[in-house]
CSV table of C-alpha atoms in Angstrom, one decimal:
chain,number,residue,atom,x,y,z
N,206,GLY,CA,6.8,-12.8,-10.5
N,207,GLU,CA,7.0,-12.3,-6.6
N,208,ASN,CA,4.1,-13.9,-4.2
N,209,VAL,CA,4.1,-12.8,-0.3
N,210,GLU,CA,2.6,-14.2,2.4
N,211,GLN,CA,2.5,-12.5,5.8
N,212,HIS,CA,1.4,-14.3,9.0
N,213,PRO,CA,-0.8,-13.9,11.3
N,214,SER,CA,-3.6,-11.8,9.7
N,215,THR,CA,-4.9,-11.6,13.1
N,216,LEU,CA,-2.7,-10.8,16.6
N,217,SER,CA,-3.8,-9.6,20.0
N,218,VAL,CA,-1.2,-8.8,22.7
N,219,GLN,CA,-1.2,-6.8,26.0
N,220,GLU,CA,0.0,-4.0,26.6
N,221,GLY,CA,3.9,-3.2,26.9
N,222,ASP,CA,3.4,-7.2,25.3
N,223,SER,CA,6.1,-7.2,22.0
N,224,ALA,CA,4.3,-7.7,19.4
N,225,VAL,CA,6.7,-10.5,15.8
N,226,ILE,CA,4.2,-10.2,12.3
N,227,LYS,CA,6.2,-12.3,10.0
N,228,CYS,CA,6.8,-12.5,6.1
N,229,THR,CA,7.6,-14.7,3.5
N,230,TYR,CA,8.5,-14.0,-0.4
N,231,SER,CA,9.3,-16.0,-3.2
N,232,ASP,CA,11.2,-13.9,-5.8
N,233,SER,CA,14.6,-14.6,-4.5
N,234,ALA,CA,16.1,-11.9,-6.4
N,235,SER,CA,13.9,-9.1,-4.0
N,236,ASN,CA,16.1,-7.2,-2.0
N,237,TYR,CA,14.0,-4.3,-1.0
N,238,PHE,CA,11.3,-5.5,2.3
N,239,PRO,CA,9.4,-2.1,3.5
N,240,TRP,CA,7.0,-2.1,6.1
N,241,TYR,CA,3.5,-0.3,6.4
N,242,LYS,CA,1.3,0.4,9.3
N,243,GLN,CA,-2.8,2.0,8.1
N,244,GLU,CA,-4.6,3.3,10.7
N,245,LEU,CA,-8.2,3.6,11.4
N,246,GLY,CA,-9.3,6.2,8.2
N,247,LYS,CA,-6.1,6.3,7.1
N,248,GLY,CA,-4.2,5.3,4.8
N,249,PRO,CA,-0.8,3.5,4.8
N,250,GLN,CA,2.0,4.4,5.5
N,251,LEU,CA,5.9,3.2,5.3
N,252,ILE,CA,6.7,3.3,8.9
N,253,ILE,CA,10.1,1.1,8.0
N,254,ASP,CA,12.4,-0.6,5.3
N,255,ILE,CA,15.2,-2.7,5.0
N,256,ARG,CA,17.4,-3.4,2.1
N,257,SER,CA,19.4,-7.2,1.4
N,258,ASN,CA,22.5,-5.7,1.9
N,259,VAL,CA,21.6,-5.8,6.3
N,260,GLY,CA,19.9,-8.2,8.1
N,261,GLU,CA,18.5,-5.6,10.5
N,262,LYS,CA,17.3,-1.8,11.3
N,263,LYS,CA,15.6,-0.8,14.6
N,264,ASP,CA,13.8,2.1,14.8
N,265,GLN,CA,12.3,3.1,18.8
N,266,ARG,CA,10.5,0.5,19.3
N,267,ILE,CA,10.5,-1.0,16.1
N,268,ALA,CA,12.6,-3.6,14.3
N,269,VAL,CA,12.8,-5.3,10.9
N,270,THR,CA,14.6,-8.4,10.3
N,271,LEU,CA,15.4,-9.5,7.2
N,272,ASN,CA,16.6,-13.4,6.1
N,273,LYS,CA,17.7,-13.7,2.7
N,274,THR,CA,18.4,-17.7,2.5
N,275,ALA,CA,14.8,-18.0,4.3
N,276,LYS,CA,13.8,-15.5,2.1
N,277,HIS,CA,11.8,-14.6,5.0
N,278,PHE,CA,11.2,-10.9,7.2
N,279,SER,CA,10.2,-10.2,10.3
N,280,LEU,CA,8.5,-7.0,12.1
N,281,HIS,CA,9.3,-6.5,15.4
N,282,ILE,CA,6.6,-3.9,18.3
N,283,THR,CA,8.3,-4.4,21.8
N,284,GLU,CA,6.3,-2.0,24.0
N,285,THR,CA,3.7,-2.6,22.4
N,286,GLN,CA,1.0,1.2,23.2
N,287,PRO,CA,-2.7,1.2,22.3
N,288,GLU,CA,-1.4,3.5,19.8
N,289,ASP,CA,0.3,0.5,17.8
N,290,SER,CA,-3.0,-0.4,17.2
N,291,ALA,CA,-3.6,-1.2,13.3
N,292,VAL,CA,-3.6,-3.1,10.5
N,293,TYR,CA,-0.2,-3.9,9.1
N,294,PHE,CA,1.3,-4.4,5.5
N,295,CYS,CA,5.1,-6.0,4.9
N,296,ALA,CA,6.3,-6.0,1.1
N,297,ALA,CA,7.9,-6.8,-1.7
N,298,SER,CA,10.9,-6.3,-4.4
N,299,ILE,CA,13.5,-6.0,-7.2
N,300,SER,CA,13.9,-2.8,-6.0
N,301,ARG,CA,14.1,0.4,-9.4
N,302,GLY,CA,14.1,-2.9,-11.5
N,303,SER,CA,12.7,-2.2,-15.2
N,304,GLN,CA,10.3,-5.4,-14.1
N,305,GLY,CA,9.8,-4.3,-10.1
N,306,ASN,CA,6.6,-4.0,-8.6
N,307,LEU,CA,5.9,-3.6,-5.2
N,308,ILE,CA,4.1,-6.5,-3.8
N,309,PHE,CA,2.3,-6.6,-0.9
N,310,GLY,CA,0.7,-8.6,1.8
N,311,LYS,CA,-2.8,-9.4,3.1
N,312,GLY,CA,-2.3,-8.3,6.2
N,313,THR,CA,-2.2,-8.0,10.0
N,314,LYS,CA,-4.2,-6.6,12.4
N,315,LEU,CA,-2.5,-5.4,15.3
N,316,SER,CA,-4.8,-4.6,18.6
N,317,VAL,CA,-3.6,-3.4,21.5
N,318,LYS,CA,-5.1,-4.2,24.9
N,319,PRO,CA,-4.7,-2.1,27.9
S,70,GLU,CA,3.2,20.1,3.6
S,71,ALA,CA,4.5,16.7,1.6
S,72,GLN,CA,0.4,15.1,0.5
S,73,VAL,CA,-1.4,12.7,-1.6
S,74,THR,CA,-5.6,14.5,-1.8
S,75,GLN,CA,-8.4,12.3,-2.8
S,76,ASN,CA,-11.8,13.4,-3.6
S,77,PRO,CA,-14.1,12.4,-2.7
S,78,ARG,CA,-13.4,10.4,1.3
S,79,TYR,CA,-16.8,8.5,0.6
S,80,LEU,CA,-19.4,8.2,-2.1
S,81,ILE,CA,-22.8,6.4,-2.2
S,82,THR,CA,-23.7,5.4,-5.8
S,83,VAL,CA,-25.8,2.9,-8.1
S,84,THR,CA,-24.9,0.6,-10.6
S,85,GLY,CA,-24.7,2.8,-14.0
S,86,LYS,CA,-22.9,5.5,-12.9
S,87,LYS,CA,-20.4,7.2,-14.4
S,88,LEU,CA,-18.1,8.4,-11.2
S,89,THR,CA,-14.3,9.8,-11.4
S,90,VAL,CA,-12.4,9.7,-8.3
S,91,THR,CA,-9.6,12.3,-8.1
S,92,CYS,CA,-5.8,11.1,-6.9
S,93,SER,CA,-3.9,14.7,-6.4
S,94,GLN,CA,0.9,14.6,-5.2
S,95,ASN,CA,2.4,17.5,-4.8
S,96,MET,CA,5.5,16.0,-4.7
S,97,ASN,CA,6.3,16.0,-8.0
S,98,HIS,CA,6.9,12.3,-8.0
S,99,GLU,CA,6.5,10.9,-12.0
S,100,TYR,CA,5.0,7.3,-10.5
S,101,MET,CA,1.5,7.6,-9.6
S,102,SER,CA,-1.0,5.0,-8.9
S,103,TRP,CA,-4.9,3.5,-7.6
S,104,TYR,CA,-5.3,-0.1,-5.3
S,105,ARG,CA,-8.6,-1.6,-4.2
S,106,GLN,CA,-8.5,-2.7,-0.3
S,107,ASP,CA,-10.7,-5.6,0.5
S,108,PRO,CA,-10.7,-8.1,3.4
S,109,GLY,CA,-8.7,-10.6,3.1
S,110,LEU,CA,-7.0,-9.7,0.1
S,111,GLY,CA,-5.2,-6.5,1.2
S,112,LEU,CA,-3.8,-4.4,-1.2
S,113,ARG,CA,-3.8,-5.0,-5.1
S,114,GLN,CA,-3.4,-2.5,-7.9
S,115,ILE,CA,-5.4,-1.6,-10.3
S,116,TYR,CA,-3.5,1.1,-12.2
S,117,TYR,CA,-0.2,2.9,-12.1
S,118,SER,CA,1.0,5.4,-14.5
S,119,MET,CA,4.8,6.0,-14.3
S,120,ASN,CA,4.8,9.4,-16.9
S,121,VAL,CA,3.2,11.8,-18.1
S,122,GLU,CA,-0.2,10.3,-20.5
S,123,VAL,CA,2.5,7.1,-19.8
S,124,THR,CA,-0.4,4.4,-18.6
S,125,ASP,CA,-1.1,0.8,-17.9
S,126,LYS,CA,-3.0,-2.7,-16.1
S,127,GLY,CA,-2.2,-3.4,-12.7
S,128,ASP,CA,-3.3,-6.0,-11.4
S,129,VAL,CA,-7.8,-6.6,-11.5
S,130,PRO,CA,-7.9,-3.3,-14.3
S,131,GLU,CA,-11.5,-4.2,-15.4
S,132,GLY,CA,-14.0,-2.0,-14.7
S,133,TYR,CA,-12.2,1.6,-13.9
S,134,LYS,CA,-9.8,3.9,-16.7
S,135,VAL,CA,-7.3,6.7,-15.5
S,136,SER,CA,-6.1,9.6,-17.2
S,137,ARG,CA,-2.4,11.3,-16.5
S,138,LYS,CA,-2.9,13.8,-18.6
S,139,GLU,CA,-0.9,16.2,-15.7
S,140,LYS,CA,2.2,15.6,-13.6
S,141,ARG,CA,1.0,16.1,-10.7
S,142,ASN,CA,-3.0,14.5,-11.0
S,143,PHE,CA,-5.0,10.8,-11.7
S,144,PRO,CA,-7.8,10.8,-11.7
S,145,LEU,CA,-9.4,6.8,-11.3
S,146,ILE,CA,-12.4,6.5,-13.8
S,147,LEU,CA,-15.5,4.6,-12.9
S,148,GLU,CA,-17.9,4.3,-16.3
S,149,SER,CA,-20.0,2.1,-15.4
S,150,PRO,CA,-19.9,1.2,-11.6
S,151,SER,CA,-21.2,-2.5,-10.8
S,152,PRO,CA,-21.6,-3.8,-6.9
S,153,ASN,CA,-18.7,-5.4,-7.2
S,154,GLN,CA,-16.7,-2.1,-7.2
S,155,THR,CA,-17.6,-0.7,-3.6
S,156,SER,CA,-14.4,-1.1,-2.2
S,157,LEU,CA,-12.0,1.9,-0.9
S,158,TYR,CA,-9.2,3.0,-2.9
S,159,PHE,CA,-6.1,4.2,-1.9
S,160,CYS,CA,-4.0,6.6,-4.6
S,161,ALA,CA,0.0,6.2,-3.9
S,162,SER,CA,3.0,8.0,-5.3
S,163,SER,CA,6.6,7.2,-5.9
S,164,PHE,CA,9.5,8.8,-6.6
S,165,PHE,CA,12.1,6.6,-7.9
S,166,GLY,CA,9.0,4.5,-8.9
S,167,ARG,CA,6.9,1.6,-8.6
S,168,SER,CA,9.1,-1.1,-7.0
S,169,GLU,CA,9.9,2.1,-4.6
S,170,THR,CA,8.6,3.6,-1.3
S,171,GLN,CA,4.7,4.7,-1.6
S,172,TYR,CA,3.3,7.5,-0.5
S,173,PHE,CA,-0.2,7.2,-0.1
S,174,GLY,CA,-3.6,9.7,0.1
S,175,PRO,CA,-6.6,9.1,2.9
S,176,GLY,CA,-8.6,6.5,0.9
S,177,THR,CA,-11.9,6.6,-0.7
S,178,ARG,CA,-15.0,4.2,0.7
S,179,LEU,CA,-17.3,3.3,-2.6
S,180,LEU,CA,-20.6,1.6,-2.2
S,181,VAL,CA,-22.2,1.3,-5.2
S,182,LEU,CA,-26.3,0.3,-4.9
């Protein structure tokens, strides 16, 4: 089955710097890659996702890149702000497949220091 | 407002005392699931439901039960809680199923003494 590995487990950056979180997946059939942000005391919330027919997607300060050949995808946050501090989860699945299931990485705790 | 709600948000109980955590969604989603979150282990799926009266085991189902009698509700039942079930629990729902975007509730923090 699918296995998703996420690195680093903790990341500390200075406000204004960029942050990058990387995930690798094992099943080459996976084609849907969402990223979730979990703020303290809240449930994970989708912040951006990418499907295998594109290599990059941006939404303001957040971008996700996908390398299908290498089976890895990354979250990039530019101009980080203290409110970006949270736990971030990547996930992978075979979208809409009858046997598909969203498999999560173990999470990255991002701390943005003012 | 479209949302997934869970109750209670915090619960302290003792070993062996049956408890139920409720979950409700107002988005008319067919798919619902339960996860537990533990430090260093990420999100692990307990049970999921593809539709009313259709439930199946996730990765860590031991010690848990679920039911899906109505589309909007998916309660998690711990019939005899043990300390190793101390965890943070999340309910989630999805329009397109288990491989697509999940919408999570706010979480229930459970302590079993």
